[in-house]
Coordinates of C-alpha atoms in Angstrom, one line a residue:
X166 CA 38.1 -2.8 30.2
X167 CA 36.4 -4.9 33.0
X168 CA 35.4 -8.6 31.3
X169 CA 31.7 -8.8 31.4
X170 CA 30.6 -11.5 34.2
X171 CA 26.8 -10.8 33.9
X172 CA 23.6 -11.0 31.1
X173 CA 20.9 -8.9 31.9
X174 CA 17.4 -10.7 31.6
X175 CA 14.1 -10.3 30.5
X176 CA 13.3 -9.1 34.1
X177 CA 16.0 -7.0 34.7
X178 CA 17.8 -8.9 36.4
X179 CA 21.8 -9.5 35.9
X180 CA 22.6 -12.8 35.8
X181 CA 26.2 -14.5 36.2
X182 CA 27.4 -16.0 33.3
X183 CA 28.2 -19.0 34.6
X184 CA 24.8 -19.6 34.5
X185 CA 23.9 -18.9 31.5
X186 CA 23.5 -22.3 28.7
X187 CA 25.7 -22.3 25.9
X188 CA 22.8 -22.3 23.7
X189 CA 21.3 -18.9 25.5
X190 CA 24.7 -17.0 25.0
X191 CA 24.8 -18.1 21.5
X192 CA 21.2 -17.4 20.6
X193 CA 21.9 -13.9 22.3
X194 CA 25.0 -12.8 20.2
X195 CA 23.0 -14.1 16.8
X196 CA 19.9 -11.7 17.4
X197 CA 22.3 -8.9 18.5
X198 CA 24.4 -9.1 15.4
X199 CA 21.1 -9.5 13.1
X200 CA 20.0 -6.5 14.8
X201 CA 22.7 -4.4 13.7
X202 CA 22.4 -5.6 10.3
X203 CA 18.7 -4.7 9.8
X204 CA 19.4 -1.6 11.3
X205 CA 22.6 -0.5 9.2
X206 CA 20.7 -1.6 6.1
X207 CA 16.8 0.4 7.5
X208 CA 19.4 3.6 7.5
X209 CA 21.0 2.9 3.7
X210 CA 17.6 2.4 2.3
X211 CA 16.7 5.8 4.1
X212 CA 19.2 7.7 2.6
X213 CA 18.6 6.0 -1.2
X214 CA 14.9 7.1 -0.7
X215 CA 15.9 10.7 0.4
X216 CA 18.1 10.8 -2.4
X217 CA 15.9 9.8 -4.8
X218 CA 13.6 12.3 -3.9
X219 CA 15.8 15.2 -4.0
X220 CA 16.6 14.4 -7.2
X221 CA 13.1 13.8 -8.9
X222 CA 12.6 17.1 -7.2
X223 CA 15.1 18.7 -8.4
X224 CA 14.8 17.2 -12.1
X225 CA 11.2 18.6 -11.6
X226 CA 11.7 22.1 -10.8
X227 CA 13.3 22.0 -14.8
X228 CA 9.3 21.7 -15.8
X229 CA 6.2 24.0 -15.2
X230 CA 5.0 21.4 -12.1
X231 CA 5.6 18.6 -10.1
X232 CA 2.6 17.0 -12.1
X233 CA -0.9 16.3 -11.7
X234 CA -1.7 15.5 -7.8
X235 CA 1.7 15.6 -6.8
X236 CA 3.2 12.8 -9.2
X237 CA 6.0 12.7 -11.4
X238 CA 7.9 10.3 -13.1
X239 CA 11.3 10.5 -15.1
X240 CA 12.2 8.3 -17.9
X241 CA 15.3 7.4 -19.3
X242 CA 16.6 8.4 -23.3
X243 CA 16.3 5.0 -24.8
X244 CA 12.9 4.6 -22.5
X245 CA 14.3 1.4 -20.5
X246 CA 14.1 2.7 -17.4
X247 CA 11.2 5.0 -15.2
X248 CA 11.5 6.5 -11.9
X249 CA 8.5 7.1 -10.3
X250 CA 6.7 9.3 -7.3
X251 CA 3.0 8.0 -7.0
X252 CA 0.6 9.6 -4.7
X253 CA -2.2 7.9 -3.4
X254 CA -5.7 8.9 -2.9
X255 CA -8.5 7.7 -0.1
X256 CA -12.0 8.7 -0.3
X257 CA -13.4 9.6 2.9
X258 CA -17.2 10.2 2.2
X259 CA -19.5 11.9 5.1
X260 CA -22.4 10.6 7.1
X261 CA -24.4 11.0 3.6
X262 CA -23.0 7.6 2.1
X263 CA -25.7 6.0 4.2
X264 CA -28.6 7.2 2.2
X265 CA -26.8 6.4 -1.4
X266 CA -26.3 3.2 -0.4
X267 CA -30.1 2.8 0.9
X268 CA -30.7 3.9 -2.6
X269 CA -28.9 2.2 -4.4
X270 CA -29.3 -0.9 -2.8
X271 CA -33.0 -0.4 -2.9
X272 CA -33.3 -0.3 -6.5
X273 CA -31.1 -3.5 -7.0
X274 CA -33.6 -5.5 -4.2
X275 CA -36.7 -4.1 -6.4
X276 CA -35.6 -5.8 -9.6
X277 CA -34.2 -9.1 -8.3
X278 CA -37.4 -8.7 -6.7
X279 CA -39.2 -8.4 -9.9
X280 CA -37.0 -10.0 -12.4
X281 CA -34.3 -11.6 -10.4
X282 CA -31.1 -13.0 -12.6
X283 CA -27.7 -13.2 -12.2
X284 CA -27.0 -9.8 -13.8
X285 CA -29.1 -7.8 -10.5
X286 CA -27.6 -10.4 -8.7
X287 CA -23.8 -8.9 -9.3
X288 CA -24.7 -5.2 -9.2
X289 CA -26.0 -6.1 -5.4
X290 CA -23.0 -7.8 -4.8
X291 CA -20.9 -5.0 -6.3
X292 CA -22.8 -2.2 -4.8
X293 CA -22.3 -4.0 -1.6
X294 CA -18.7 -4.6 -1.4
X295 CA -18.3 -0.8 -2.6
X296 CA -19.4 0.6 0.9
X297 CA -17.5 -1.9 2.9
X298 CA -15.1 -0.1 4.1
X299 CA -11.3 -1.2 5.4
X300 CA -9.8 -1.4 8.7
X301 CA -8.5 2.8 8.0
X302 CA -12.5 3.7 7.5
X303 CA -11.8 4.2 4.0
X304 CA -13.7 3.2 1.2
X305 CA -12.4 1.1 -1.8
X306 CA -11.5 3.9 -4.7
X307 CA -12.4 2.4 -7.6
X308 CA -15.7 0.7 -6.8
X309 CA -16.6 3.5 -6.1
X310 CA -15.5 5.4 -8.9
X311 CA -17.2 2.2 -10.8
X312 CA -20.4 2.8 -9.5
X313 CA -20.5 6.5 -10.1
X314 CA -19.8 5.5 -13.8
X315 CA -22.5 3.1 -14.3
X316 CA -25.3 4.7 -16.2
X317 CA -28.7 3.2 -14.9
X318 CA -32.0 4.8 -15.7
X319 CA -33.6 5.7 -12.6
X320 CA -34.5 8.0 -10.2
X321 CA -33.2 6.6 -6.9
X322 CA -29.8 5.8 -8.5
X323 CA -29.5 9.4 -10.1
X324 CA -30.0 10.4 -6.7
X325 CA -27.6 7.7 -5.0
X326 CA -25.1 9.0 -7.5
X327 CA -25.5 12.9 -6.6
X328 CA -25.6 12.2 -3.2
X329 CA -21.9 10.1 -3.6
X330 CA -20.7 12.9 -5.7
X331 CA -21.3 15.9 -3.3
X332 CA -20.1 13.7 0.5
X333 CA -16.7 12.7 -1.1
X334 CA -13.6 14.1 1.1
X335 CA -10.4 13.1 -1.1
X336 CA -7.6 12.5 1.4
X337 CA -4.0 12.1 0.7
X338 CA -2.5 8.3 1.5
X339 CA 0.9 7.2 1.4
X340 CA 3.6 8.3 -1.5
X341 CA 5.1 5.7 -2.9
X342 CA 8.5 5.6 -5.1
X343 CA 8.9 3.1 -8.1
X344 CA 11.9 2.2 -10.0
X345 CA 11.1 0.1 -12.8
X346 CA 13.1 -1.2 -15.9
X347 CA 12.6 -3.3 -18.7
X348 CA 14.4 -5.2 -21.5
X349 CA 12.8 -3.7 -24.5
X350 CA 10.0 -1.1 -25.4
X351 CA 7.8 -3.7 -26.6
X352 CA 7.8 -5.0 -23.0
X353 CA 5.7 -3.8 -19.6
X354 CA 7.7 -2.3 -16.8
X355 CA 8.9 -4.4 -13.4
X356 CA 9.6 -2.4 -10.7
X357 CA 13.0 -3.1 -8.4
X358 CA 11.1 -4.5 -5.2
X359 CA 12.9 -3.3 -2.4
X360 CA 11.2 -5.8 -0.1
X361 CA 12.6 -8.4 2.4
X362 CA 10.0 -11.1 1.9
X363 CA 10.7 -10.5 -2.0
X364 CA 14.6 -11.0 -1.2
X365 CA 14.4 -14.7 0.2
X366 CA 16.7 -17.4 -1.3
X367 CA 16.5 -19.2 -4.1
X368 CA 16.3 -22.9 -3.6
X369 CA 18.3 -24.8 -5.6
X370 CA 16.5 -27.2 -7.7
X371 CA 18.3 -30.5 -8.0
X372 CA 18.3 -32.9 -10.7

């Protein structure tokens, strides 16, 4: 095999070792070789997701359905252990959502208007911060859930509310899978966080 006299650059261009600092050579063969290491470890964390699913699928197909929206979860005997699939849901609502919010945040500027108080003074704010809407275009879920549960006498919030109810689009998000475990039934679960940033060293604390 011919000894390798050259390093490409970052303009293409091949230049002679001999050239090259000590330091670049170095910094080169550390990136390559963490490189490979991400990459070997992206593919085994591919294959334990793929894995996993088969098998929740396959565990499912032993009940009537996969469960309600496309979940399921599996729990061990002694209840220690859960294995989830999680779909989420956005809510994409049409060009209507204008006119509900109009509405709704008419009525909350007529009674700080009239009464003012910290109390109108939240439902504005929470009303507002319902329609503001991420950097996907969707909406927040559960304010707006929240505000199709609150129970307020009048006419332009009935409205507000119908209006919501008949421009929401449900639209499938990501799937997520959760393994979780716990030490005892009488404590909550904590999922197995497969997540680099969650993986950084301990330091060690000194006396």
């Amino acid at each position: 095999m011919k000894p390798i006299s050259t390093m490409r650059d970052s303009n293409g261009n091949d230049v002679p070792l001999k050239y090259i600092s000590k330091y670049d050579k170095a910094k080169d063969k550390a990136v390559r070789r963490i490189l490979a290491r991400f990459t070997k470890t992206r593919a085994v964390l591919e294959q334990v997701v793929a894995d996993t699913i088969a098998e929740l699928q396959a565990l499912a197909q032993t009940k009537e359905s996969l469960g309600a929206k496309g979940n399921f979860s599996a729990r061990s005997f002694d209840g220690l252990i859960q294995v989830s699939i999680r779909q989420q849901y956005n809510i994409l609502l049409d060009e209507r959502v204008v006119r509900a919010r109009e509405l709704m945040l008419g009525y909350v500027s007529g009674v700080l208007s009239k009464v003012g108080g910290a109390d109108a003074e939240a439902l504005r704010l929470i009303v507002a911060e319902a329609f503001k809407a991420n950097a996907q275009g969707f909406l927040p879920t559960g304010k707006i859930m929240s505000l199709l549960r609150m129970e307020i006498d009048n006419p332009d919030w009935h409205e507000a509310k119908r209006i919501l109810q008949n421009s929401i689009k449900p639209q499938k998000g990501k799937r997520y899978l959760v393994c979780e475990t716990r030490p005892g039934t009488q404590h909550d679960f904590t999922a197995i966080r497969l997540d680099i940033a969650d993986c950084w060293p301990r330091e060690e604390v000194r006396p």
